[in-house]
């Protein structure tokens, strides 16, 4: 990470759906201009396969991702921490910006229900890029 490269951490309880999709979008749309992390307080054993399928429809591969445990170090190292409407408790550090995105949980949902969640996450990630002053690499 360089001093001028912003870093973003997406947090959700299981780090298996919303936070993984958000991290996938930010990684691709920032073209490497943003350091991206995702984590959860109680990570699942794998990424939600329907989330993987929904992202694959847009050419973003989450199949190799693994849910990760949330650490104070990951929060402290991030400029922006985005919780995904799941009430996850994050350690609070001065100088870090915190946002909560109220989003439906894709867990247990079919692809038809997950697509609108995915699309809402994409819209919010594009807004976040704009706030960070990063021009999206792809539309």
mmCIF file with all atom_site columns, C-alpha atoms in Angstrom, residues 25-74:
data_model
loop_
_atom_site.group_PDB
_atom_site.id
_atom_site.type_symbol
_atom_site.label_atom_id
_atom_site.label_alt_id
_atom_site.label_comp_id
_atom_site.label_asym_id
_atom_site.label_entity_id
_atom_site.label_seq_id
_atom_site.pdbx_PDB_ins_code
_atom_site.Cartn_x
_atom_site.Cartn_y
_atom_site.Cartn_z
_atom_site.occupancy
_atom_site.B_iso_or_equiv
_atom_site.pdbx_formal_charge
_atom_site.auth_seq_id
_atom_site.auth_comp_id
_atom_site.auth_asym_id
_atom_site.auth_atom_id
_atom_site.pdbx_PDB_model_num
ATOM 1  C CA . UNK A 1 25 ? -16.594 -5.129  -7.107  1.00 0.00 ? 25 UNK A CA 1
ATOM 2  C CA . UNK A 1 26 ? -14.177 -2.696  -5.462  1.00 0.00 ? 26 UNK A CA 1
ATOM 3  C CA . UNK A 1 27 ? -11.150 -4.748  -6.508  1.00 0.00 ? 27 UNK A CA 1
ATOM 4  C CA . UNK A 1 28 ? -12.263 -4.827  -10.160 1.00 0.00 ? 28 UNK A CA 1
ATOM 5  C CA . UNK A 1 29 ? -13.779 -1.341  -10.394 1.00 0.00 ? 29 UNK A CA 1
ATOM 6  C CA . UNK A 1 30 ? -10.836 0.379   -8.697  1.00 0.00 ? 30 UNK A CA 1
ATOM 7  C CA . UNK A 1 31 ? -8.356  -1.308  -11.010 1.00 0.00 ? 31 UNK A CA 1
ATOM 8  C CA . UNK A 1 32 ? -5.982  -1.762  -8.076  1.00 0.00 ? 32 UNK A CA 1
ATOM 9  C CA . UNK A 1 33 ? -6.179  1.892   -6.972  1.00 0.00 ? 33 UNK A CA 1
ATOM 10 C CA . UNK A 1 34 ? -7.776  0.873   -3.662  1.00 0.00 ? 34 UNK A CA 1
ATOM 11 C CA . UNK A 1 35 ? -6.489  -1.678  -1.169  1.00 0.00 ? 35 UNK A CA 1
ATOM 12 C CA . UNK A 1 36 ? -9.456  -3.979  -0.487  1.00 0.00 ? 36 UNK A CA 1
ATOM 13 C CA . UNK A 1 37 ? -10.122 -6.206  2.532   1.00 0.00 ? 37 UNK A CA 1
ATOM 14 C CA . UNK A 1 38 ? -13.155 -8.116  3.776   1.00 0.00 ? 38 UNK A CA 1
ATOM 15 C CA . UNK A 1 39 ? -13.749 -9.980  7.030   1.00 0.00 ? 39 UNK A CA 1
ATOM 16 C CA . UNK A 1 40 ? -16.373 -11.175 9.493   1.00 0.00 ? 40 UNK A CA 1
ATOM 17 C CA . UNK A 1 41 ? -16.700 -11.717 13.231  1.00 0.00 ? 41 UNK A CA 1
ATOM 18 C CA . UNK A 1 42 ? -17.870 -15.318 12.687  1.00 0.00 ? 42 UNK A CA 1
ATOM 19 C CA . UNK A 1 43 ? -16.603 -16.263 9.213   1.00 0.00 ? 43 UNK A CA 1
ATOM 20 C CA . UNK A 1 44 ? -18.384 -19.044 7.359   1.00 0.00 ? 44 UNK A CA 1
ATOM 21 C CA . UNK A 1 45 ? -16.459 -22.030 6.033   1.00 0.00 ? 45 UNK A CA 1
ATOM 22 C CA . UNK A 1 46 ? -16.932 -20.878 2.425   1.00 0.00 ? 46 UNK A CA 1
ATOM 23 C CA . UNK A 1 47 ? -18.258 -18.047 0.283   1.00 0.00 ? 47 UNK A CA 1
ATOM 24 C CA . UNK A 1 48 ? -21.993 -18.300 -0.485  1.00 0.00 ? 48 UNK A CA 1
ATOM 25 C CA . UNK A 1 49 ? -22.198 -20.230 -3.804  1.00 0.00 ? 49 UNK A CA 1
ATOM 26 C CA . UNK A 1 50 ? -25.147 -18.114 -4.982  1.00 0.00 ? 50 UNK A CA 1
ATOM 27 C CA . UNK A 1 51 ? -23.084 -14.944 -4.392  1.00 0.00 ? 51 UNK A CA 1
ATOM 28 C CA . UNK A 1 52 ? -20.265 -16.561 -6.396  1.00 0.00 ? 52 UNK A CA 1
ATOM 29 C CA . UNK A 1 53 ? -22.752 -17.359 -9.198  1.00 0.00 ? 53 UNK A CA 1
ATOM 30 C CA . UNK A 1 54 ? -24.250 -13.841 -9.186  1.00 0.00 ? 54 UNK A CA 1
ATOM 31 C CA . UNK A 1 55 ? -20.806 -12.234 -9.455  1.00 0.00 ? 55 UNK A CA 1
ATOM 32 C CA . UNK A 1 56 ? -19.683 -14.721 -12.140 1.00 0.00 ? 56 UNK A CA 1
ATOM 33 C CA . UNK A 1 57 ? -22.590 -13.455 -14.277 1.00 0.00 ? 57 UNK A CA 1
ATOM 34 C CA . UNK A 1 58 ? -20.746 -10.112 -14.359 1.00 0.00 ? 58 UNK A CA 1
ATOM 35 C CA . UNK A 1 59 ? -17.326 -11.663 -14.963 1.00 0.00 ? 59 UNK A CA 1
ATOM 36 C CA . UNK A 1 60 ? -16.073 -11.327 -11.372 1.00 0.00 ? 60 UNK A CA 1
ATOM 37 C CA . UNK A 1 61 ? -14.681 -14.558 -9.930  1.00 0.00 ? 61 UNK A CA 1
ATOM 38 C CA . UNK A 1 62 ? -15.147 -15.073 -6.178  1.00 0.00 ? 62 UNK A CA 1
ATOM 39 C CA . UNK A 1 63 ? -14.703 -18.863 -6.347  1.00 0.00 ? 63 UNK A CA 1
ATOM 40 C CA . UNK A 1 64 ? -11.185 -18.682 -4.916  1.00 0.00 ? 64 UNK A CA 1
ATOM 41 C CA . UNK A 1 65 ? -12.088 -16.374 -2.024  1.00 0.00 ? 65 UNK A CA 1
ATOM 42 C CA . UNK A 1 66 ? -12.211 -17.562 1.569   1.00 0.00 ? 66 UNK A CA 1
ATOM 43 C CA . UNK A 1 67 ? -14.085 -15.916 4.475   1.00 0.00 ? 67 UNK A CA 1
ATOM 44 C CA . UNK A 1 68 ? -11.646 -14.263 6.884   1.00 0.00 ? 68 UNK A CA 1
ATOM 45 C CA . UNK A 1 69 ? -11.866 -13.396 10.572  1.00 0.00 ? 69 UNK A CA 1
ATOM 46 C CA . UNK A 1 70 ? -12.199 -9.725  11.514  1.00 0.00 ? 70 UNK A CA 1
ATOM 47 C CA . UNK A 1 71 ? -9.160  -8.388  13.376  1.00 0.00 ? 71 UNK A CA 1
ATOM 48 C CA . UNK A 1 72 ? -8.506  -5.069  15.059  1.00 0.00 ? 72 UNK A CA 1
ATOM 49 C CA . UNK A 1 73 ? -5.400  -4.798  12.864  1.00 0.00 ? 73 UNK A CA 1
ATOM 50 C CA . UNK A 1 74 ? -7.484  -4.989  9.666   1.00 0.00 ? 74 UNK A CA 1
#
